[in-house]
Amino acid sequence: MTSERSAEIRIADEASIAAAAARLRAAELVAFPTETVYGLGADATSDRAVARIFEAKGRPRFNPLIVHLPDRAAAERYGRFDQRARALAERFWPGPLTLVVPRRDEGGLSLLCSAGLDSVALRAPAHPVAQALLRAAACPIAGPSANRSGKISPTRAAHVAESLGDGVALILDGGPCPVGLESSVVELSGETATLLRPGAVTAEALGEVIGPVAVASEADPAGPQRSPGRLASHYAPEHALRLGAETVRGDEALLAFGPAPPAGAAITLNLSETGDLVEAAANLFAHLRTLDAAAVAGIAAMPIPETGLGAAINDRLRRAAAR
Ligand code: TXA
Ligand code: MG
């Protein structure tokens, strides 16, 4: 669905990043690339700016936001880091990992970022454009994925324009996002470290640094409360999505994986012909969008192994399939 008025898209360079920083300081919204997905940024210390995010996304108020910082030193002004949080930040930042820690009230973050919780989600992104923007704006940037609430996350600047239209002042175009899936979210505000959202940093990788990490299960009734954004139905395409497809009908679009997809689909896009999960993650949201725009009866997705990044890919596919 294309909005009638559209936002300004500018190739990310020194001048456009400076312009974006000025917009942020004026409490306006700017979309920016990260290594995971595009974020919809606002000055996280401004209630007015953060409120605009909820409005632009059509997001339920109870859903808290990730606050982006350039590094751990900056993050520790807004959240209380224990040994585990420090060790994880040292190992994985900047990178696709979000740490949920107790909020420091003296940091001055808008309380809207936490949506009523005592914790705050913090992340130092690795993407050079995100880093440059954070340093130019010199404020923490609240940034959910730059899509309308419940829809597929954007991995290209054009996706942001299609999804948010004039809800955003400026879109910085930094090309396709290399990871393609949202960050891993780990809850550290309680005693048990819990992976709330799987991503490129796997539970095993976290476990190597801080010991065993619990994984929030979808059946666990505490799950959605602990990470309110993990609504069962999320990343919703318009078409019905059929998972684990070994065969395909002629009126279906096929989201393929691996060297030997079944023939006969109305349209086929392959996440990775070589069966590479990293390549598949990077292609997932863009391929889903393209297939969703096709005139077909539904989308069939081939099975993806549950190993490594496959766990995060399957998590997003299950959410996209939930109605
Ligand atoms: O990769 C990413 O994380 C991207 C880029 C832009 O950084 N951002 C992103 O944000 O995916 P968003 O808002 O779409 O997802 C944030 C997730 C949600 O599931 C939310 O519920 C959870 O993090 N979250 C945020 N603050 C939380 C908190 N204080 N406690 C528990 N979960 C929290
Ligand atoms: Mg999101």
CSV table of C-alpha atoms and ligand atoms in Angstrom, one decimal:
chain,number,residue,atom,x,y,z
A,1,MET,CA,0.0,0.0,0.0
A,2,THR,CA,1.6,3.2,-1.1
A,3,SER,CA,0.8,6.4,0.7
A,4,GLU,CA,-0.3,9.3,-1.5
A,5,ARG,CA,2.2,11.8,-0.1
A,6,SER,CA,5.7,10.4,0.4
A,7,ALA,CA,8.6,11.3,2.6
A,8,GLU,CA,11.9,12.7,1.3
A,9,ILE,CA,14.5,9.9,0.7
A,10,ARG,CA,18.2,11.0,0.6
A,11,ILE,CA,21.3,8.9,0.1
A,12,ALA,CA,23.1,8.8,3.4
A,13,ASP,CA,26.2,11.1,3.3
A,14,GLU,CA,27.7,13.7,5.5
A,15,ALA,CA,25.2,16.5,4.4
A,16,SER,CA,22.0,14.3,4.7
A,17,ILE,CA,23.1,12.9,8.0
A,18,ALA,CA,23.7,16.4,9.4
A,19,ALA,CA,20.2,17.4,8.1
A,20,ALA,CA,18.7,14.3,9.7
A,21,ALA,CA,20.4,15.1,13.0
A,22,ALA,CA,18.9,18.6,12.9
A,23,ARG,CA,15.4,17.1,12.3
A,24,LEU,CA,15.9,14.9,15.3
A,25,ARG,CA,16.8,17.8,17.5
A,26,ALA,CA,13.7,19.6,16.3
A,27,ALA,CA,11.6,16.6,17.6
A,28,GLU,CA,10.9,15.3,14.1
A,29,LEU,CA,11.1,11.7,13.0
A,30,VAL,CA,13.9,10.4,10.8
A,31,ALA,CA,14.2,6.8,9.3
A,32,PHE,CA,17.7,5.4,9.3
A,33,PRO,CA,19.5,2.2,8.3
A,34,THR,CA,20.9,-0.2,10.8
A,35,GLU,CA,22.6,-3.5,10.2
A,36,THR,CA,19.3,-5.3,11.2
A,37,VAL,CA,16.4,-3.3,9.7
A,38,TYR,CA,15.5,0.4,9.1
A,39,GLY,CA,14.6,2.3,12.3
A,40,LEU,CA,12.1,5.1,12.8
A,41,GLY,CA,14.1,7.5,15.0
A,42,ALA,CA,13.2,10.2,17.5
A,43,ASP,CA,15.1,12.0,20.2
A,44,ALA,CA,14.5,9.6,23.1
A,45,THR,CA,14.7,12.5,25.7
A,46,SER,CA,11.7,14.3,24.1
A,47,ASP,CA,8.2,13.2,25.0
A,48,ARG,CA,6.8,15.0,22.0
A,49,ALA,CA,9.2,13.3,19.6
A,50,VAL,CA,8.6,9.8,21.0
A,51,ALA,CA,4.9,10.3,21.0
A,52,ARG,CA,5.1,11.0,17.2
A,53,ILE,CA,6.6,7.5,16.8
A,54,PHE,CA,3.5,5.8,18.2
A,55,GLU,CA,1.4,8.0,16.0
A,56,ALA,CA,3.3,7.3,12.8
A,57,LYS,CA,3.5,3.6,13.4
A,58,GLY,CA,-0.1,3.2,14.6
A,59,ARG,CA,1.5,1.3,17.5
A,60,PRO,CA,-0.2,0.3,20.7
A,61,ARG,CA,1.0,2.5,23.5
A,62,PHE,CA,1.9,-0.5,25.7
A,63,ASN,CA,4.7,-1.5,23.4
A,64,PRO,CA,8.1,-0.1,24.6
A,65,LEU,CA,10.8,1.1,22.2
A,66,ILE,CA,14.5,0.3,21.8
A,67,VAL,CA,16.8,3.3,22.6
A,68,HIS,CA,19.9,3.4,20.4
A,69,LEU,CA,23.3,4.7,21.6
A,70,PRO,CA,26.7,4.8,20.0
A,71,ASP,CA,28.4,2.6,22.7
A,72,ARG,CA,28.3,1.1,26.2
A,73,ALA,CA,29.6,4.3,27.9
A,74,ALA,CA,26.6,6.2,26.5
A,75,ALA,CA,24.2,3.4,27.3
A,76,GLU,CA,25.2,3.3,30.9
A,77,ARG,CA,23.9,6.8,31.4
A,78,TYR,CA,20.4,5.5,30.8
A,79,GLY,CA,20.4,1.9,32.1
A,80,ARG,CA,22.0,0.0,35.0
A,81,PHE,CA,24.5,-2.5,33.7
A,82,ASP,CA,25.4,-5.5,35.9
A,83,GLN,CA,28.3,-7.9,35.1
A,84,ARG,CA,26.2,-9.8,32.5
A,85,ALA,CA,25.1,-6.7,30.7
A,86,ARG,CA,28.7,-5.4,30.6
A,87,ALA,CA,30.1,-8.7,29.3
A,88,LEU,CA,27.5,-8.9,26.6
A,89,ALA,CA,28.0,-5.3,25.5
A,90,GLU,CA,31.7,-5.8,25.4
A,91,ARG,CA,31.4,-8.9,23.2
A,92,PHE,CA,28.5,-8.0,20.9
A,93,TRP,CA,28.3,-4.2,20.6
A,94,PRO,CA,28.1,-2.5,18.3
A,95,GLY,CA,25.9,-5.1,16.8
A,96,PRO,CA,22.5,-6.8,16.5
A,97,LEU,CA,21.8,-7.3,20.3
A,98,THR,CA,19.4,-5.3,22.5
A,99,LEU,CA,19.8,-5.4,26.3
A,100,VAL,CA,16.8,-4.9,28.5
A,101,VAL,CA,18.1,-3.5,31.8
A,102,PRO,CA,16.7,-1.5,34.7
A,103,ARG,CA,16.2,2.2,33.7
A,104,ARG,CA,18.2,5.0,35.3
A,105,ASP,CA,15.6,7.7,36.0
A,106,GLU,CA,18.2,10.4,36.2
A,107,GLY,CA,19.2,9.7,32.6
A,108,GLY,CA,16.3,11.8,31.3
A,109,LEU,CA,14.7,9.4,28.8
A,110,SER,CA,11.1,10.0,27.9
A,111,LEU,CA,9.1,7.6,30.0
A,112,LEU,CA,7.2,6.8,26.8
A,113,CYS,CA,10.2,4.7,25.7
A,114,SER,CA,9.6,2.2,28.5
A,115,ALA,CA,5.8,2.3,28.1
A,116,GLY,CA,5.2,1.9,31.9
A,117,LEU,CA,7.9,-0.6,32.6
A,118,ASP,CA,10.9,0.0,35.0
A,119,SER,CA,13.3,-1.4,32.4
A,120,VAL,CA,14.7,0.1,29.1
A,121,ALA,CA,15.9,-1.7,26.0
A,122,LEU,CA,19.3,-0.4,24.8
A,123,ARG,CA,21.3,-1.1,21.7
A,124,ALA,CA,24.5,0.2,20.0
A,125,PRO,CA,24.0,-0.5,16.3
A,126,ALA,CA,27.0,-1.3,14.1
A,127,HIS,CA,25.8,0.3,10.9
A,128,PRO,CA,28.1,3.2,10.0
A,129,VAL,CA,25.2,5.5,9.0
A,130,ALA,CA,23.4,4.8,12.4
A,131,GLN,CA,26.7,5.5,14.2
A,132,ALA,CA,27.3,8.7,12.3
A,133,LEU,CA,23.7,9.8,13.0
A,134,LEU,CA,23.9,9.1,16.7
A,135,ARG,CA,27.1,11.1,17.0
A,136,ALA,CA,25.8,14.0,14.9
A,137,ALA,CA,22.5,14.2,16.8
A,138,ALA,CA,24.3,13.8,20.2
A,139,CYS,CA,21.1,12.4,21.8
A,140,PRO,CA,19.9,8.8,22.4
A,141,ILE,CA,17.6,7.8,19.5
A,142,ALA,CA,14.4,5.8,20.2
A,143,GLY,CA,13.9,3.6,17.2
A,144,PRO,CA,11.4,0.9,16.5
A,145,SER,CA,11.5,-0.8,13.1
A,146,ALA,CA,10.2,1.8,10.5
A,147,ASN,CA,7.0,0.0,9.5
A,148,ARG,CA,3.4,0.4,10.5
A,149,SER,CA,2.6,-1.6,13.6
A,150,GLY,CA,2.2,-5.3,13.0
A,151,LYS,CA,3.6,-5.2,9.4
A,152,ILE,CA,6.8,-6.5,7.9
A,153,SER,CA,10.0,-4.7,9.0
A,154,PRO,CA,11.7,-2.6,6.3
A,155,THR,CA,15.2,-3.7,5.0
A,156,ARG,CA,15.3,-1.0,2.2
A,157,ALA,CA,14.7,2.7,2.2
A,158,ALA,CA,11.8,2.3,-0.3
A,159,HIS,CA,10.0,-0.1,2.1
A,160,VAL,CA,10.0,2.7,4.7
A,161,ALA,CA,8.5,5.2,2.2
A,162,GLU,CA,5.8,2.7,1.2
A,163,SER,CA,4.9,1.8,4.8
A,164,LEU,CA,5.0,5.2,6.6
A,165,GLY,CA,4.6,7.8,3.8
A,166,ASP,CA,4.7,11.3,5.2
A,167,GLY,CA,4.7,10.1,8.8
A,168,VAL,CA,8.5,10.5,8.6
A,169,ALA,CA,10.3,13.8,7.9
A,170,LEU,CA,13.4,12.3,6.2
A,171,ILE,CA,14.5,8.8,5.2
A,172,LEU,CA,18.3,8.2,5.0
A,173,ASP,CA,19.0,5.6,2.3
A,174,GLY,CA,22.0,3.4,3.3
A,175,GLY,CA,21.1,0.5,0.9
A,176,PRO,CA,19.8,-2.9,2.0
A,177,CYS,CA,20.3,-3.9,5.6
A,178,PRO,CA,23.0,-6.6,5.8
A,179,VAL,CA,21.5,-8.7,8.6
A,180,GLY,CA,17.8,-8.3,7.6
A,181,LEU,CA,16.2,-9.5,10.9
A,182,GLU,CA,15.6,-7.4,14.0
A,183,SER,CA,18.1,-7.6,16.8
A,184,SER,CA,18.1,-10.3,19.4
A,185,VAL,CA,16.5,-9.0,22.6
A,186,VAL,CA,17.7,-10.3,26.0
A,187,GLU,CA,16.1,-9.4,29.2
A,188,LEU,CA,18.6,-8.8,32.1
A,189,SER,CA,16.5,-6.8,34.5
A,190,GLY,CA,15.7,-9.9,36.5
A,191,GLU,CA,17.9,-12.7,37.9
A,192,THR,CA,17.3,-15.0,34.9
A,193,ALA,CA,18.7,-13.9,31.6
A,194,THR,CA,15.9,-14.5,29.0
A,195,LEU,CA,16.1,-14.3,25.2
A,196,LEU,CA,12.8,-12.5,24.4
A,197,ARG,CA,13.3,-12.2,20.7
A,198,PRO,CA,15.7,-14.5,18.7
A,199,GLY,CA,18.0,-12.8,16.2
A,200,ALA,CA,21.5,-12.9,14.7
A,201,VAL,CA,23.1,-13.2,18.2
A,202,THR,CA,21.8,-16.7,19.1
A,203,ALA,CA,21.0,-18.1,22.6
A,204,GLU,CA,24.1,-20.3,22.3
A,205,ALA,CA,26.4,-17.3,21.6
A,206,LEU,CA,24.9,-15.4,24.6
A,207,GLY,CA,25.4,-18.5,26.7
A,208,GLU,CA,29.1,-18.6,25.9
A,209,VAL,CA,29.5,-15.2,27.6
A,210,ILE,CA,27.1,-15.3,30.5
A,211,GLY,CA,26.1,-18.9,31.0
A,212,PRO,CA,22.7,-20.5,30.2
A,213,VAL,CA,20.0,-18.2,28.9
A,214,ALA,CA,16.3,-19.0,29.1
A,215,VAL,CA,14.4,-18.7,25.9
A,216,ALA,CA,10.9,-17.1,26.2
A,217,SER,CA,8.6,-19.7,24.7
A,218,GLU,CA,5.6,-18.7,22.6
A,219,ALA,CA,3.4,-20.9,24.9
A,220,ASP,CA,4.7,-19.2,28.0
A,221,PRO,CA,2.0,-16.8,29.1
A,222,ALA,CA,4.6,-14.5,30.7
A,223,GLY,CA,6.3,-14.1,27.3
A,224,PRO,CA,4.1,-11.4,25.7
A,225,GLN,CA,4.0,-9.4,29.0
A,226,ARG,CA,7.8,-9.5,29.3
A,227,SER,CA,8.2,-8.4,25.7
A,228,PRO,CA,5.0,-6.7,24.8
A,229,GLY,CA,6.0,-6.4,21.1
A,230,ARG,CA,6.0,-10.1,20.6
A,231,LEU,CA,2.3,-10.3,19.7
A,232,ALA,CA,1.5,-13.6,18.2
A,233,SER,CA,0.4,-12.1,14.9
A,234,HIS,CA,3.2,-9.8,13.7
A,235,TYR,CA,5.0,-9.1,10.4
A,236,ALA,CA,1.6,-9.7,8.9
A,237,PRO,CA,1.5,-10.1,5.1
A,238,GLU,CA,-1.9,-9.6,3.3
A,239,HIS,CA,-1.8,-13.1,1.8
A,240,ALA,CA,-2.1,-16.3,3.9
A,241,LEU,CA,1.3,-17.9,4.5
A,242,ARG,CA,1.6,-21.7,4.5
A,243,LEU,CA,4.7,-22.9,6.4
A,244,GLY,CA,6.8,-26.1,5.9
A,245,ALA,CA,5.7,-26.4,2.2
A,246,GLU,CA,7.3,-29.4,0.4
A,247,THR,CA,5.1,-28.9,-2.6
A,248,VAL,CA,3.4,-25.9,-4.2
A,249,ARG,CA,0.2,-25.2,-6.1
A,250,GLY,CA,0.0,-23.3,-9.3
A,251,ASP,CA,-1.9,-20.4,-7.7
A,252,GLU,CA,0.6,-19.9,-4.9
A,253,ALA,CA,3.8,-17.8,-4.6
A,254,LEU,CA,6.7,-19.9,-3.4
A,255,LEU,CA,9.3,-18.6,-0.8
A,256,ALA,CA,12.0,-21.1,-1.6
A,257,PHE,CA,15.1,-22.2,0.3
A,258,GLY,CA,17.9,-24.3,-1.0
A,259,PRO,CA,19.0,-25.7,-4.4
A,260,ALA,CA,15.9,-27.8,-5.3
A,261,PRO,CA,12.6,-26.0,-4.8
A,262,PRO,CA,9.5,-27.7,-6.2
A,263,ALA,CA,8.4,-26.5,-9.6
A,264,GLY,CA,5.0,-25.1,-10.6
A,265,ALA,CA,4.5,-22.0,-8.4
A,266,ALA,CA,3.0,-18.9,-9.9
A,267,ILE,CA,6.1,-17.0,-8.8
A,268,THR,CA,9.2,-18.2,-6.9
A,269,LEU,CA,11.8,-16.3,-4.9
A,270,ASN,CA,14.6,-18.2,-3.3
A,271,LEU,CA,15.9,-17.0,0.1
A,272,SER,CA,19.2,-18.8,-0.6
A,273,GLU,CA,19.9,-21.2,-3.4
A,274,THR,CA,22.9,-22.5,-1.6
A,275,GLY,CA,21.0,-23.0,1.7
A,276,ASP,CA,22.9,-20.2,3.5
A,277,LEU,CA,20.9,-19.0,6.5
A,278,VAL,CA,22.7,-15.6,6.7
A,279,GLU,CA,21.8,-14.9,3.1
A,280,ALA,CA,18.3,-16.1,3.7
A,281,ALA,CA,17.8,-13.8,6.7
A,282,ALA,CA,19.0,-10.8,4.7
A,283,ASN,CA,16.5,-11.6,1.9
A,284,LEU,CA,13.5,-12.6,4.1
A,285,PHE,CA,11.5,-9.4,4.5
A,286,ALA,CA,12.2,-8.1,1.0
A,287,HIS,CA,11.1,-11.4,-0.6
A,288,LEU,CA,8.0,-11.6,1.6
A,289,ARG,CA,7.0,-8.1,0.5
A,290,THR,CA,7.5,-8.9,-3.2
A,291,LEU,CA,5.5,-12.1,-3.0
A,292,ASP,CA,2.8,-10.4,-1.0
A,293,ALA,CA,2.3,-7.9,-3.8
A,294,ALA,CA,1.8,-10.7,-6.4
A,295,ALA,CA,-1.7,-11.7,-7.6
A,296,VAL,CA,-1.8,-15.1,-6.0
A,297,ALA,CA,-4.0,-17.1,-3.7
A,298,GLY,CA,-1.4,-17.4,-1.0
A,299,ILE,CA,2.3,-17.8,-0.2
A,300,ALA,CA,3.9,-21.2,0.5
A,301,ALA,CA,7.2,-21.1,2.4
A,302,MET,CA,9.6,-24.1,2.3
A,303,PRO,CA,11.0,-25.5,5.6
A,304,ILE,CA,14.0,-23.7,7.1
A,305,PRO,CA,16.4,-25.6,9.4
A,306,GLU,CA,16.0,-24.5,13.1
A,307,THR,CA,19.8,-24.2,13.6
A,308,GLY,CA,21.7,-20.9,14.1
A,309,LEU,CA,19.9,-18.0,12.4
A,310,GLY,CA,17.2,-20.4,11.3
A,311,ALA,CA,15.6,-20.1,14.7
A,312,ALA,CA,15.1,-16.3,14.2
A,313,ILE,CA,13.9,-16.8,10.6
A,314,ASN,CA,11.4,-19.4,11.7
A,315,ASP,CA,10.2,-17.2,14.5
A,316,ARG,CA,9.4,-14.4,12.0
A,317,LEU,CA,7.8,-16.8,9.6
A,318,ARG,CA,5.5,-18.2,12.3
A,319,ARG,CA,4.5,-14.7,13.3
A,320,ALA,CA,3.8,-13.8,9.7
A,321,ALA,CA,1.7,-16.9,9.3
A,322,ALA,CA,-0.4,-16.3,12.5
A,323,ARG,CA,-3.8,-14.8,11.8
B,1,TXA,O1,16.9,-4.5,15.2
B,1,TXA,C1,16.1,-3.9,15.9
B,1,TXA,O2,16.0,-4.1,17.1
B,1,TXA,C2,15.4,-2.7,15.2
B,1,TXA,C3,16.4,-1.7,14.9
B,1,TXA,C4,15.7,-0.4,14.3
B,1,TXA,O3,17.2,-1.3,16.0
B,1,TXA,N1,14.4,-2.2,16.1
B,1,TXA,C5,13.3,-2.9,16.5
B,1,TXA,O4,12.4,-2.3,17.3
B,1,TXA,O5,13.0,-4.0,16.0
B,1,TXA,P1,11.0,-2.7,17.6
B,1,TXA,O6,10.4,-1.6,18.5
B,1,TXA,O7,10.2,-3.0,16.4
B,1,TXA,O8,11.1,-4.0,18.5
B,1,TXA,C6,11.5,-3.8,19.9
B,1,TXA,C7,11.2,-5.1,20.7
B,1,TXA,C8,9.8,-5.2,20.9
B,1,TXA,O9,9.5,-6.6,20.8
B,1,TXA,C9,9.6,-4.7,22.3
B,1,TXA,O10,8.4,-5.2,22.9
B,1,TXA,C10,10.8,-5.1,23.0
B,1,TXA,O11,11.8,-4.9,22.0
B,1,TXA,N2,11.1,-4.2,24.1
B,1,TXA,C11,11.5,-2.9,24.1
B,1,TXA,N3,11.6,-2.4,25.3
B,1,TXA,C12,11.4,-3.5,26.2
B,1,TXA,C13,11.4,-3.6,27.6
B,1,TXA,N4,11.7,-2.6,28.4
B,1,TXA,N5,11.2,-4.8,28.1
B,1,TXA,C14,10.9,-5.9,27.3
B,1,TXA,N6,10.9,-5.8,25.9
B,1,TXA,C15,11.1,-4.6,25.4
B,2,MG,MG,9.1,-3.9,14.9
